[in-house]
XYZ file of C-alpha atoms in Angstrom:
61
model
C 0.000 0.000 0.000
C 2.978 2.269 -0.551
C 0.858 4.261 -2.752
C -1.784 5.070 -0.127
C 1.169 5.774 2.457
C 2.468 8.428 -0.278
C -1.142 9.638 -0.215
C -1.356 9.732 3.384
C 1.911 11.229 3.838
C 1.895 14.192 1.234
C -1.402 15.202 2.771
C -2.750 15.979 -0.788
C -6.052 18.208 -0.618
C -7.593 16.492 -3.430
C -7.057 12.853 -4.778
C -9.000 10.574 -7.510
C -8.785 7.222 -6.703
C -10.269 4.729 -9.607
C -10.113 0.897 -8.515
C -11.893 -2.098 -9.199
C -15.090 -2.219 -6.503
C -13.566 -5.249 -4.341
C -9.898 -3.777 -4.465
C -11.237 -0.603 -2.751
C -12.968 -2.571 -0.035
C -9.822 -4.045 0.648
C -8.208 -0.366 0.662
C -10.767 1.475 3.426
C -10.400 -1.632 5.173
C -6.862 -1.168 5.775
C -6.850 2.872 5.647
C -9.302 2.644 8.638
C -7.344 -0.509 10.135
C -10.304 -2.064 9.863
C -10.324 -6.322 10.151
C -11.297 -7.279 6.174
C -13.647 -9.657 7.308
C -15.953 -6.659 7.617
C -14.978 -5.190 4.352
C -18.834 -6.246 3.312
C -20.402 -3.307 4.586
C -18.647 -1.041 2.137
C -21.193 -0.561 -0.862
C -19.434 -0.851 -4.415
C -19.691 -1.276 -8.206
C -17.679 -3.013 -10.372
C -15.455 0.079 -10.887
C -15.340 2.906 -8.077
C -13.835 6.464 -8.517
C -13.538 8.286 -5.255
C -12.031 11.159 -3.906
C -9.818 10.953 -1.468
C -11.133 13.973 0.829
C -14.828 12.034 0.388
C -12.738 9.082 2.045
C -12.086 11.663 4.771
C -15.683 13.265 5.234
C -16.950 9.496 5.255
C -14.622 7.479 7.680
C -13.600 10.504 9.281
C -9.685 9.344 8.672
């Protein structure tokens, strides 16, 4: 997840994240150090674009 660290590091205002639906599940599952056994409750498509300060606003991270 060295991208994300770069992400989380550089404290970008703005980022557009576009991953397959599952992959990003996997993503705000570890972001949020959440246990991926609960990655379920994340609602997705196939494909997701998402901005990173949304992931902010949303899971308050």
């Amino acid at each position: 997840m060295r991208g994300v660290d770069k992400i989380i590091k550089e404290n970008f205002a703005s980022v557009l994240i576009c991953i397959h639906g599952r992959a990003l599940r996997v993503m705000l599952s570890k972001i949020i150090n959440n246990d991926l056994s609960k990655m379920d409750k994340y609602v997705h498509s196939n494909t997701e674009c998402m901005y990173w300060n949304m992931i902010r606003e949303i899971y308050n991270y």
